[in-house]
Every structure is written in C-alpha cells, then in structure tokens.
Amino acid sequence: MYTQFYGLREKPFGLGPDPRYLFLADSHREALAHLLYGIEQGEGFIAVTGEVGTGKTTVCRALLQRIEPGTEVAFIFNPQLSATELLQEIASELGLDAEGKTRREIHEALNNFLLAKKSEGRKVLLLIDEAQNLAPETLEQVRLLSNLETETSKLIQIILIGQPELDAMLESPSLRQLRQRITVRWRLTPLSPSETRDYVRHRLRTAAGGPRDIFSELALREIHRRSGGIPRVVNLLCDRALLAGYAAGASTIGLGLVTQTDRELRGPTPSAARKTGGALLRWAFPVLVLAVLGVAAGFGVDRWLLPDTREGGEAPLAAAQRAQVPAEEVEPTPTAIAERSTGSAAREAGSDPFAPLPPARLITPELPSVSEAPAGRLPPVAAPPPTRGTSAVAAFEPPAPIDFADALADRAPGRTMLDAINGLLAVWGEAPSSANRLSLNQAQSELRQRGLFPLVLSQSTRRTLEVLNLPAVIELQADDGALRNVALAGFDGPVATLFGLDGSNSREVAWSSLERRWNGRAMVVWRDFEQLPGVLTNGSTGTPVTWLQQSLSGLGFYRGETHGRYDTATANAVRSFQQSHELRVDGAVGPVTKMALYSVLTVYPAPRLRSEGGLE
C-alpha cells in the first residue's frame, strides 16, 4: 500500500530473514567474531544469548554464510524434544538413519560418522536455536555428545543460542559440568540509539535501491526509545508508522506519527498488552498497581545518593537530597511545584508552609528565543497526543518558531501544570489527561493512575536530572515573575526538548535560556516495571532478588549465582553499581537505585532524557 507513495520497491520492515536486509550492529559483529573464533579454534561448547527479537537468528544465518566450505552442520530449530528425539534429529540433519534405533545405537552411529569426517579433515557443527527450551535431561545429553573426541580435539562443536533464560539454566548447580565446558560465551544487546537510526536507514535504502530518508531525526530517536532498540519491535513500529503516514498523506514520518502508532500497536488497554510476553510485554508499558507511593516518602533521597568525589563539591543528587519533597506530603499551589518549609522561624511566624518561594531574581540581558538555538538543530516537531479510541493518524505540520520568553509568558498559569503533565504523558506513551486544569496533587494522582511514580525535588540541577535520566516537570519563572511548568523531555548537548510551551507541540530550547529561569524545582517521573518491593536489602529473598542478580550480572556487576537471596555478594554488587552511577553507596535498592537500573537496562523502554544514554 505505502511502498509506491514513499518511493519504495518493496516493504522494508518485514519480519522474514531476508539476507539482503542483513544489518550487523556492533553487538552482532562481536558475537559473530566470537563464534567464528571458537569454531576456528576447535572449542567444544559455545553459547550466545539475547532477548527476544535482538537478532540471534540473524547471527546464526550470518555464521552459516561465513563458515569454511565443507563444514557439516546440524541446525536444530525446535529443541523441545526428549533426549532420544534430539539425538534422532541430529542424526537426521547429518544424513544418518536413526529410525527405530535406541539412544546407544544412535550415539555409536554418530561417533563413527564424526570419526570419518575427522579423517577427511572436515568439521562438524551442531547449532541449537532456542536452546532455553531444552529440558535439563536433554541438555545433559548434549553435554555427553561433547565427550566424542580424539586425544587432541573435539569431534563435534556445539553452539547453543537462546534467550536469557538459558543463562539462568546454565548457572544451576545440576548443569555445572556443562557450564564448565562452555569456553566461549556472548550476550547480544539491543541496538544503541545510533544503531537504531542506521538500522532503519539501511532497510529503507535496501527497499528503495538508494538513500531514502523518510523518518525525521526526532522520530528515529522516538522509535529507539519506544522499541528499546529491539530490531523486531523496530520493524513492527516502522512498518505501521509508514502505513499511518500513507493514510495521513505525510511525506515525512515525525514524532507525532510514531507516538500515535505506538499507542495503536499496544492496543486500547495496557493490561491486554501485558499478555503478549517477552520483550513485547515490556515494550507495552503495562500499567502497574502501586499500593503505596510512600516509598519515596519513607526513604529520603539522602539515603540513596552518593557524595561526589569532585573536590569541594557534592554529587548532583546529594545536593538535592536535603530538599527532596515526598510526593505524598506535598500540598498543591494552583500552578507551581510547592516546597515545604521546615524552618522553625517560619512555623513560629505562622507563615504558610506550602506557599511558593519568592520570585528568583532574573538575569537582565534579554533571553534568546527558541529560534536562537544552536545552528543545525532540528525544527520543532508537532506531537499532539491522541484521544483514546482514535485510530486515524493525522499529518502534523511543524509549527513556526516561537520566542521562548513570549511563549512562557503567554501560557495561562491555570493550565501550565496540565500542559506539562500532558507532555510528560506523551513521552511515556500515555493518552493525555481529560482534566481542564491540574494542581500538583491532582497531577500526581493522574500519574499514579497510569502506574507512574512522581518524585519531587525542590533543589536540583541539570546534573541531578542527567543522573536520573528520566523526563521531569520543571518550574520556570516568566518575565512577570509568575511560575510556569513545562515537561523536560530530552537533552541533546546545549539543547533541551520541552513540552508545554506550545500546546501539544515539542520545542527545542537552548539550555542556557532555560537554566536562567529554572528555580531548581523538579518532579521526576518513573515506572516500576517489575513492581519490586519498597526496598531490597540484606535478608530479602524471592523473585525480585533473582531479577536484581540477573540484571546486575548482565551489567557486569554481579558474578555470583542467581539464587534469589540478598547476600553479601549481592549487596557488594549493588554498591559497585551505585558508585559507578554517582548514587549514595549503601548496598540497598530503593527507588532511586531502581530508577537508575531501569534507565541502564535498555530492555525497559522508559523515555530517557539523554538519547545516547550514560553520563557525560
């Protein structure tokens, strides 16, 4: 349908393994290099794991194209077999007759076959895809195959390819003999933001027979954010976005179309999307039932954040910790994020502890407008949030540049929180609020209904927000001294992306212009994807701790067994993670450590302030 409209010869984002569309990201190339090295060196066991849709089959096919001619390959696609059935399938793949034979007879036939190939100087490779589906008994049979060897070399080389559950299986004590024989091991990771961009452009170029840029830069960043860098999800999202763009007559796919398409793909209710499983389940942004938001109140930021090692200074969050306002305790002002006054003088004088602070002194020089952002920045992109139940996607025209100071002054104080919250909901993939206006408490309630946690900071800096790396509502001061709220959706060097200045459109503003008007107040919003208990610490047990150990292991901080007990090794791994991410080192996993974990675990598709991830 859309191919002719966009100048394409065929659909570029099919899910079939077409070799013409082969794209190897750094993780794929490194995995392939490890596989080829292991085969060349005659290693007995090799294991490659990766999340659903990260390209494991792509690596398999690339490997088969690169192995030396004459190599005998048995490729097992469906390993949900008994030990005997697996032997029969291997024998059949190698051209042997295993019909009606016992396990011992098949084993003997395989041994004779492998010795014959060895004498001919030919290698034999057994490749098992979806190996996480192998039963322990079957895995043990695979291990026994590796016993087929001469005095100097293995007769068969075995490659196991599977999802992360395979890693967990291999860590079990019952399979320690197999684990010890795996000499080459690699885990595929999702695409980085730049790789997602290159991946999309590569597929468009292949389908068009030449360069064909259909997605805007902002749209490509949003595709990465919403897909988590999972190639299969990128394909689904891009294909549907092109279809929506064709229906709307849009020659370029922008952020608005990607946002709308993502909502449509996830369906009308997050609870229904929860049932899809795997990476698509996490991509679906399930609404989480949060029994108490008092977690943030009960464990202050001072408990989580690390003093900075920079001479004479504090960590970015340590500076904010003393002024953190528990979200449950904050009373609203009409439009501004309020700060609780705890000084005894204020209480004795009977002053309102919830009143906004006096207006900050503004810098005298005229502030640059949006149009004065550094050269080369993208034009503003419209992203109107759709209403629930709407399936049609409109084509959005980029609005004309506006003056930052004027736009801030023109926003009605009574709507500023509503506009900011709607912008924040948009970047989280949520439908806009149906309210006409929102106070702070109402905004927090709205967020909780969507399964989002608000964390209010009354004194923060850009570095604070960079460390947390999540969108936030921040409070700015207009020229008339009144306070306005905007949603800070992203950083890109000296430029910030804001919602709330121009209706539902996003705007890119020079950070220096914004910083002059920011009083340091922010409400950072996050989602507890795994619905973890309030704080994980020594003595905690069960599935949450298993998840923590697996996550820290994947990040390189934990090297012990994933036994689900929060022991000394787990606490030390948490401390190492906290220190490397500038958090307070206490060995306990509270809300801020959870936020940092979700931010670096790219399988969780949380919107991030910094498109490239990490810290400067």
Tab-separated table of N, CA and C in Angstrom, residues 333-335 412-422 433-444:
chain	number	residue	atom	x	y	z
A	333	THR	N	-0.134	24.183	45.125
A	333	THR	CA	-0.458	25.562	44.835
A	333	THR	C	-1.179	25.515	43.499
A	334	PRO	N	-1.804	26.593	43.057
A	334	PRO	CA	-2.586	26.483	41.824
A	334	PRO	C	-1.791	25.976	40.635
A	335	THR	N	-0.543	26.432	40.455
A	335	THR	CA	0.158	26.051	39.236
A	335	THR	C	1.578	25.603	39.482
A	412	ALA	N	-1.180	30.375	30.151
A	412	ALA	CA	-2.074	30.698	31.261
A	412	ALA	C	-1.648	29.932	32.503
A	413	PRO	N	-1.407	30.626	33.632
A	413	PRO	CA	-0.953	29.939	34.842
A	413	PRO	C	-1.863	28.782	35.246
A	414	GLY	N	-3.157	28.904	35.011
A	414	GLY	CA	-4.076	27.852	35.426
A	414	GLY	C	-3.941	26.571	34.609
A	415	ARG	N	-3.302	26.649	33.436
A	415	ARG	CA	-3.168	25.461	32.589
A	415	ARG	C	-1.743	24.945	32.500
A	416	THR	N	-0.816	25.638	33.124
A	416	THR	CA	0.588	25.287	32.900
A	416	THR	C	0.929	23.879	33.391
A	417	MET	N	0.385	23.468	34.555
A	417	MET	CA	0.653	22.110	35.037
A	417	MET	C	0.003	21.074	34.129
A	418	LEU	N	-1.205	21.351	33.664
A	418	LEU	CA	-1.894	20.423	32.778
A	418	LEU	C	-1.097	20.205	31.493
A	419	ASP	N	-0.624	21.293	30.879
A	419	ASP	CA	0.138	21.161	29.643
A	419	ASP	C	1.428	20.378	29.867
A	420	ALA	N	2.084	20.655	31.003
A	420	ALA	CA	3.332	19.950	31.300
A	420	ALA	C	3.082	18.458	31.513
A	421	ILE	N	2.036	18.123	32.261
A	421	ILE	CA	1.721	16.724	32.521
A	421	ILE	C	1.340	16.005	31.232
A	422	ASN	N	0.576	16.670	30.375
A	422	ASN	CA	0.217	16.036	29.105
A	422	ASN	C	1.451	15.787	28.238
A	433	SER	N	-4.408	13.808	29.719
A	433	SER	CA	-5.403	13.934	30.780
A	433	SER	C	-6.698	14.524	30.217
A	434	SER	N	-7.803	14.097	30.783
A	434	SER	CA	-9.097	14.638	30.360
A	434	SER	C	-9.502	15.850	31.186
A	435	ALA	N	-8.649	16.244	32.152
A	435	ALA	CA	-8.970	17.375	33.022
A	435	ALA	C	-8.825	18.696	32.280
A	436	ASN	N	-9.470	19.733	32.803
A	436	ASN	CA	-9.332	21.077	32.246
A	436	ASN	C	-8.153	21.822	32.848
A	437	ARG	N	-7.779	21.457	34.064
A	437	ARG	CA	-6.612	22.024	34.733
A	437	ARG	C	-6.209	21.068	35.837
A	438	LEU	N	-4.960	21.177	36.290
A	438	LEU	CA	-4.441	20.266	37.307
A	438	LEU	C	-3.639	21.033	38.346
A	439	SER	N	-3.878	20.716	39.610
A	439	SER	CA	-2.980	21.164	40.671
A	439	SER	C	-1.869	20.119	40.801
A	440	LEU	N	-0.900	20.356	41.655
A	440	LEU	CA	0.192	19.410	41.833
A	440	LEU	C	-0.328	18.066	42.343
A	441	ASN	N	-1.177	18.099	43.370
A	441	ASN	CA	-1.701	16.842	43.902
A	441	ASN	C	-2.535	16.101	42.872
A	442	GLN	N	-3.327	16.843	42.106
A	442	GLN	CA	-4.126	16.208	41.065
A	442	GLN	C	-3.235	15.613	39.980
A	443	ALA	N	-2.156	16.322	39.672
A	443	ALA	CA	-1.214	15.803	38.677
A	443	ALA	C	-0.582	14.503	39.164
A	444	GLN	N	-0.208	14.465	40.450
A	444	GLN	CA	0.382	13.252	40.999
A	444	GLN	C	-0.616	12.097	40.976
